[in-house]
PDB file of N, CA and C in Angstrom:
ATOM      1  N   UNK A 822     -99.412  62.915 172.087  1.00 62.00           N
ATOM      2  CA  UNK A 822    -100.779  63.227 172.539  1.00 62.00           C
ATOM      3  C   UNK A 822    -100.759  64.440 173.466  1.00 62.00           C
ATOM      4  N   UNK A 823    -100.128  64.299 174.182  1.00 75.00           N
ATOM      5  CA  UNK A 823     -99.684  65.212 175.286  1.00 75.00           C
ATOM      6  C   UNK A 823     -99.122  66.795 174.418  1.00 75.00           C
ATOM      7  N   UNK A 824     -98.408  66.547 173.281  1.00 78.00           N
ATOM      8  CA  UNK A 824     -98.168  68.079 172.521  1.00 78.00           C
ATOM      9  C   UNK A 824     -99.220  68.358 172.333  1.00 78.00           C
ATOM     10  N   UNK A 825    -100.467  67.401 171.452  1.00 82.00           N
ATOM     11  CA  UNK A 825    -101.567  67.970 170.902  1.00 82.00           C
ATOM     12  C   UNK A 825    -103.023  68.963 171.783  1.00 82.00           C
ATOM     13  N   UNK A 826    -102.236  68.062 173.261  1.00 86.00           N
ATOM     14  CA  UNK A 826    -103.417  68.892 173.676  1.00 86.00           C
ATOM     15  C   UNK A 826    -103.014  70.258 174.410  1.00 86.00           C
ATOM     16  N   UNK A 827    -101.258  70.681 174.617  1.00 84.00           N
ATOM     17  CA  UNK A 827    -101.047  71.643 174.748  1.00 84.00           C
ATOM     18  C   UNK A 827    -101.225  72.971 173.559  1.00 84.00           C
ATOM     19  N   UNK A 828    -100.869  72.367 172.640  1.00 84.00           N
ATOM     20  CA  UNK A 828    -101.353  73.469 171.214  1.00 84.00           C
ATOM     21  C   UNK A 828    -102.989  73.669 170.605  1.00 84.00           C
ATOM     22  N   UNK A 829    -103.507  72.412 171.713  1.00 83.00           N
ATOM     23  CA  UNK A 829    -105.130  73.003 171.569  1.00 83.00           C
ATOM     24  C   UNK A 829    -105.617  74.069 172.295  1.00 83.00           C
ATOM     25  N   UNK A 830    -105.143  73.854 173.657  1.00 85.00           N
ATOM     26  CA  UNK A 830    -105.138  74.241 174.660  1.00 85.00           C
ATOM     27  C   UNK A 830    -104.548  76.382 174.430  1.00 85.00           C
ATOM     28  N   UNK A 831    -103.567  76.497 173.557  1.00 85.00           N
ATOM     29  CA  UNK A 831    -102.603  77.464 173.058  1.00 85.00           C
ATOM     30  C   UNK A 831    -104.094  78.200 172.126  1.00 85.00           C
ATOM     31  N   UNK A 832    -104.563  77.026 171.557  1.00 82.00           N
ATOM     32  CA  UNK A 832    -105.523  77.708 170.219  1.00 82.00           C
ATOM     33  C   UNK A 832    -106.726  78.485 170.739  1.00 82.00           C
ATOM     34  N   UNK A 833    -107.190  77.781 172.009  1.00 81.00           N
ATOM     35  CA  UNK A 833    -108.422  77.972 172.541  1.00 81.00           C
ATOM     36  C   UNK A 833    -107.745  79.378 173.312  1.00 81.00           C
ATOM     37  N   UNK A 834    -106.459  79.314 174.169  1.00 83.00           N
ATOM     38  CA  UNK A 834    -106.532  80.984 174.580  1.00 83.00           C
ATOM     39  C   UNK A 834    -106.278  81.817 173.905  1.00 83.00           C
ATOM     40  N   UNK A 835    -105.634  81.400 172.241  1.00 83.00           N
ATOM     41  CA  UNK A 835    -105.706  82.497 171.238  1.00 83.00           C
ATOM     42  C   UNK A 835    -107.222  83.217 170.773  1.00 83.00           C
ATOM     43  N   UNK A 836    -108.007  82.171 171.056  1.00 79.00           N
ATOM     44  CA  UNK A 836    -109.372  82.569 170.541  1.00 79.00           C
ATOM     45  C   UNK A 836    -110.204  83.547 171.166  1.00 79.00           C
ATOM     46  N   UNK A 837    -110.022  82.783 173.179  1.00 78.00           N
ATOM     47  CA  UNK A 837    -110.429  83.797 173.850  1.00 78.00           C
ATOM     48  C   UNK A 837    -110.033  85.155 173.731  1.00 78.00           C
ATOM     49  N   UNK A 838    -108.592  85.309 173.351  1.00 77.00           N
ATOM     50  CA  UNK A 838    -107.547  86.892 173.395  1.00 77.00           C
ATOM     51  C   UNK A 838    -108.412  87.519 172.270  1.00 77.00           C
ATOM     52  N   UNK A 839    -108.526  86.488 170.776  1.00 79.00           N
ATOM     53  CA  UNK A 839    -109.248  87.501 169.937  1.00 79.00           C
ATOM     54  C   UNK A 839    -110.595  87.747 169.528  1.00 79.00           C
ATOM     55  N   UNK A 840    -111.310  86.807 171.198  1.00 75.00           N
ATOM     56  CA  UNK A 840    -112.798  87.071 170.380  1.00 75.00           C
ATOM     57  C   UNK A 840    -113.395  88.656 170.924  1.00 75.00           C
ATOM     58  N   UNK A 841    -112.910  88.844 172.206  1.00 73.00           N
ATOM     59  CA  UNK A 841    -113.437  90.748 171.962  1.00 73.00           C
ATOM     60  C   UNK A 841    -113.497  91.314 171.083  1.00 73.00           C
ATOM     61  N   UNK A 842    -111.880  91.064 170.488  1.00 75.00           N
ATOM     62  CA  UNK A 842    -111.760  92.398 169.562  1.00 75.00           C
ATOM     63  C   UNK A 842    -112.385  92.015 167.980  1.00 75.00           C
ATOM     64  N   UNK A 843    -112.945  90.809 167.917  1.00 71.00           N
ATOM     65  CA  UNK A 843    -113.850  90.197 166.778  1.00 71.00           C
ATOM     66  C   UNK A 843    -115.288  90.811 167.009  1.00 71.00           C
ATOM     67  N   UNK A 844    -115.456  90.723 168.384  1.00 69.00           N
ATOM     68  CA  UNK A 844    -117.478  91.167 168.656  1.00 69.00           C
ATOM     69  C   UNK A 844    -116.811  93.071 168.539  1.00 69.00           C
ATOM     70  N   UNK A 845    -115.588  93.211 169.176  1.00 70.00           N
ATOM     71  CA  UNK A 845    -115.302  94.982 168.416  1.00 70.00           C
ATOM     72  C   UNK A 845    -115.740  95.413 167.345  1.00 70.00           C
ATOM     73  N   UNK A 846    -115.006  94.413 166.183  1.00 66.00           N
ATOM     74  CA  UNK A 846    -115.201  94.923 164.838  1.00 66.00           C
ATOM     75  C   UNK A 846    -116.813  94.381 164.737  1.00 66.00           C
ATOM     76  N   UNK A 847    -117.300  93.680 164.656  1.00 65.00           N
ATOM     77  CA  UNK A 847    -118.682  93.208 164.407  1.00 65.00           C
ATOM     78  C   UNK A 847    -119.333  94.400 164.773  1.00 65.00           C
ATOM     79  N   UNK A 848    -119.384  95.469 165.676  1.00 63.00           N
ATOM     80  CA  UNK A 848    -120.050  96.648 166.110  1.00 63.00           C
ATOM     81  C   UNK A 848    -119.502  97.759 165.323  1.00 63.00           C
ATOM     82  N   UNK A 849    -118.257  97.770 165.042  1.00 59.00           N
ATOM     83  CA  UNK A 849    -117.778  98.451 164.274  1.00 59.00           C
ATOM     84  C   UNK A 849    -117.382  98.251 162.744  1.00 59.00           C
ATOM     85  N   UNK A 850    -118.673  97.986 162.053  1.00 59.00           N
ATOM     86  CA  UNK A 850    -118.107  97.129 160.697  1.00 59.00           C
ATOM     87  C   UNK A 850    -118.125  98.209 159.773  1.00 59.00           C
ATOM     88  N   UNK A 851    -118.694  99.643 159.777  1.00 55.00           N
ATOM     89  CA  UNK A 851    -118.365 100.781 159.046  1.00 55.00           C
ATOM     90  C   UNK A 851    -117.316 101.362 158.850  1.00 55.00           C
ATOM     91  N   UNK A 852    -116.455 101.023 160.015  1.00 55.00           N
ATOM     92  CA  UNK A 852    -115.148 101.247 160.099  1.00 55.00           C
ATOM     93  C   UNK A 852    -113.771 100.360 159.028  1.00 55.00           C
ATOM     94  N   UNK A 853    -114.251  99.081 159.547  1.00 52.00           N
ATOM     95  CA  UNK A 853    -114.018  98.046 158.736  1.00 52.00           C
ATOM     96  C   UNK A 853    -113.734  97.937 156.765  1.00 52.00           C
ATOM     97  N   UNK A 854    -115.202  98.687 156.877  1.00 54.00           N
ATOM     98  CA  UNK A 854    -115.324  99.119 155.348  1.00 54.00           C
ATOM     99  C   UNK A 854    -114.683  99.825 154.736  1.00 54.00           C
ATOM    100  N   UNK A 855    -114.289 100.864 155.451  1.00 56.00           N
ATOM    101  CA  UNK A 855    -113.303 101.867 155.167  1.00 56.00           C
ATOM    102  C   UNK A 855    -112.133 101.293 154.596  1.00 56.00           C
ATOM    103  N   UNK A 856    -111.591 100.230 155.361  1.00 54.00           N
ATOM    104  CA  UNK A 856    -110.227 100.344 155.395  1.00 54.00           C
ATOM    105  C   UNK A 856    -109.729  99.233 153.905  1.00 54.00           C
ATOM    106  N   UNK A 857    -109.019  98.902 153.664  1.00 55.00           N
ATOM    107  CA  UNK A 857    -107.918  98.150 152.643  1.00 55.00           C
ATOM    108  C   UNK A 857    -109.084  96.492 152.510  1.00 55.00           C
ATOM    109  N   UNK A 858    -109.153  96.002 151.464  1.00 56.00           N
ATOM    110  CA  UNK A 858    -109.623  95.058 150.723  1.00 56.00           C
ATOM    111  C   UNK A 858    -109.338  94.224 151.881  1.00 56.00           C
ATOM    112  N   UNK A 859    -108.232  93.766 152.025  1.00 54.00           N
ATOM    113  CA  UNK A 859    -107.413  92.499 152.304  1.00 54.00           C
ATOM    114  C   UNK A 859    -107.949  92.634 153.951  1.00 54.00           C
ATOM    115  N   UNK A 860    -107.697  93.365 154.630  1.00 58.00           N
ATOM    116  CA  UNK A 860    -108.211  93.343 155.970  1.00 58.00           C
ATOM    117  C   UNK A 860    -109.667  93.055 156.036  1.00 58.00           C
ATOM    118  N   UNK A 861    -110.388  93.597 155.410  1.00 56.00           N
ATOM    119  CA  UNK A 861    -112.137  93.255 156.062  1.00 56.00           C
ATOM    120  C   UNK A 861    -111.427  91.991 155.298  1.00 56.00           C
ATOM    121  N   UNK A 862    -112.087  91.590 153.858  1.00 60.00           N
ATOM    122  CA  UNK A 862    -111.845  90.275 153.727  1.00 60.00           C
ATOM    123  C   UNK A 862    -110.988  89.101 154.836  1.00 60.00           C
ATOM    124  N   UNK A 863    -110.363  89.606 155.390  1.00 59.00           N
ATOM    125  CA  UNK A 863    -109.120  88.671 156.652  1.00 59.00           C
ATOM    126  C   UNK A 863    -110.404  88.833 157.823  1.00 59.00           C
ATOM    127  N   UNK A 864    -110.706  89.505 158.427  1.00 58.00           N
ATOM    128  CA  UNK A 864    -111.801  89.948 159.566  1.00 58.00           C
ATOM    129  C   UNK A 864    -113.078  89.124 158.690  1.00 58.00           C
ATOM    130  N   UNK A 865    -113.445  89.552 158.094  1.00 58.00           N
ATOM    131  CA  UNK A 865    -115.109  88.657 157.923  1.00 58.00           C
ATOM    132  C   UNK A 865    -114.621  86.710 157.362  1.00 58.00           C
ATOM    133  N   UNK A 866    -113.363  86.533 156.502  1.00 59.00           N
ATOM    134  CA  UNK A 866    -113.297  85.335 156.685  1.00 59.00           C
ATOM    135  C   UNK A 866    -113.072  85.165 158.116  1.00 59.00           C
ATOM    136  N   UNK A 867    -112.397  85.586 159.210  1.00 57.00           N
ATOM    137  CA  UNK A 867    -112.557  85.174 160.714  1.00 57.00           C
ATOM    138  C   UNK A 867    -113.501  84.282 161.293  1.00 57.00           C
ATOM    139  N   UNK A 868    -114.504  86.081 160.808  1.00 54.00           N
ATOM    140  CA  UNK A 868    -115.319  85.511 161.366  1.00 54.00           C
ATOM    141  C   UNK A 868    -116.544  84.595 161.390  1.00 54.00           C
ATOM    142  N   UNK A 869    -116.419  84.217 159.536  1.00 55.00           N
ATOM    143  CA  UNK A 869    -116.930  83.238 159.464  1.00 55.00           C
ATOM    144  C   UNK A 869    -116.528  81.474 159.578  1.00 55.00           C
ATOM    145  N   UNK A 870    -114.942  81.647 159.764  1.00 51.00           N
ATOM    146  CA  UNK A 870    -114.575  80.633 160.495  1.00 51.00           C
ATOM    147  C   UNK A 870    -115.497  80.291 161.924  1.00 51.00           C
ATOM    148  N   UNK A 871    -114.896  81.147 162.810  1.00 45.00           N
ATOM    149  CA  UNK A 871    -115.687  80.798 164.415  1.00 45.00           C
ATOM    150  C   UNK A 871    -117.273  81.115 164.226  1.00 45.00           C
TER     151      UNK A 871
END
């Protein structure tokens, strides 16, 4: 119990670390477009996870 809530705990400051640079690209989604299939697709599934 005690692992589970340290690797939640791990998930939630991974999220905080990458939600800037998620509201980044969200402002910058022309940029986004530009680039390689596999990346926007990886970035917009993101961010339709959270």
């Amino acid at each position: 119990m005690k692992q589970s809530t340290a690797l939640a705990r791990k998930n939630i400051e991974t999220f905080f670390i990458f939600l800037p640079s998620i509201m980044f690209m969200r402002r910058g989604t022309e940029i986004i477009d530009r680039r390689p299939f596999a990346f926007s697709r990886l970035t917009h599934g993101t961010m339709n996870y959270f």
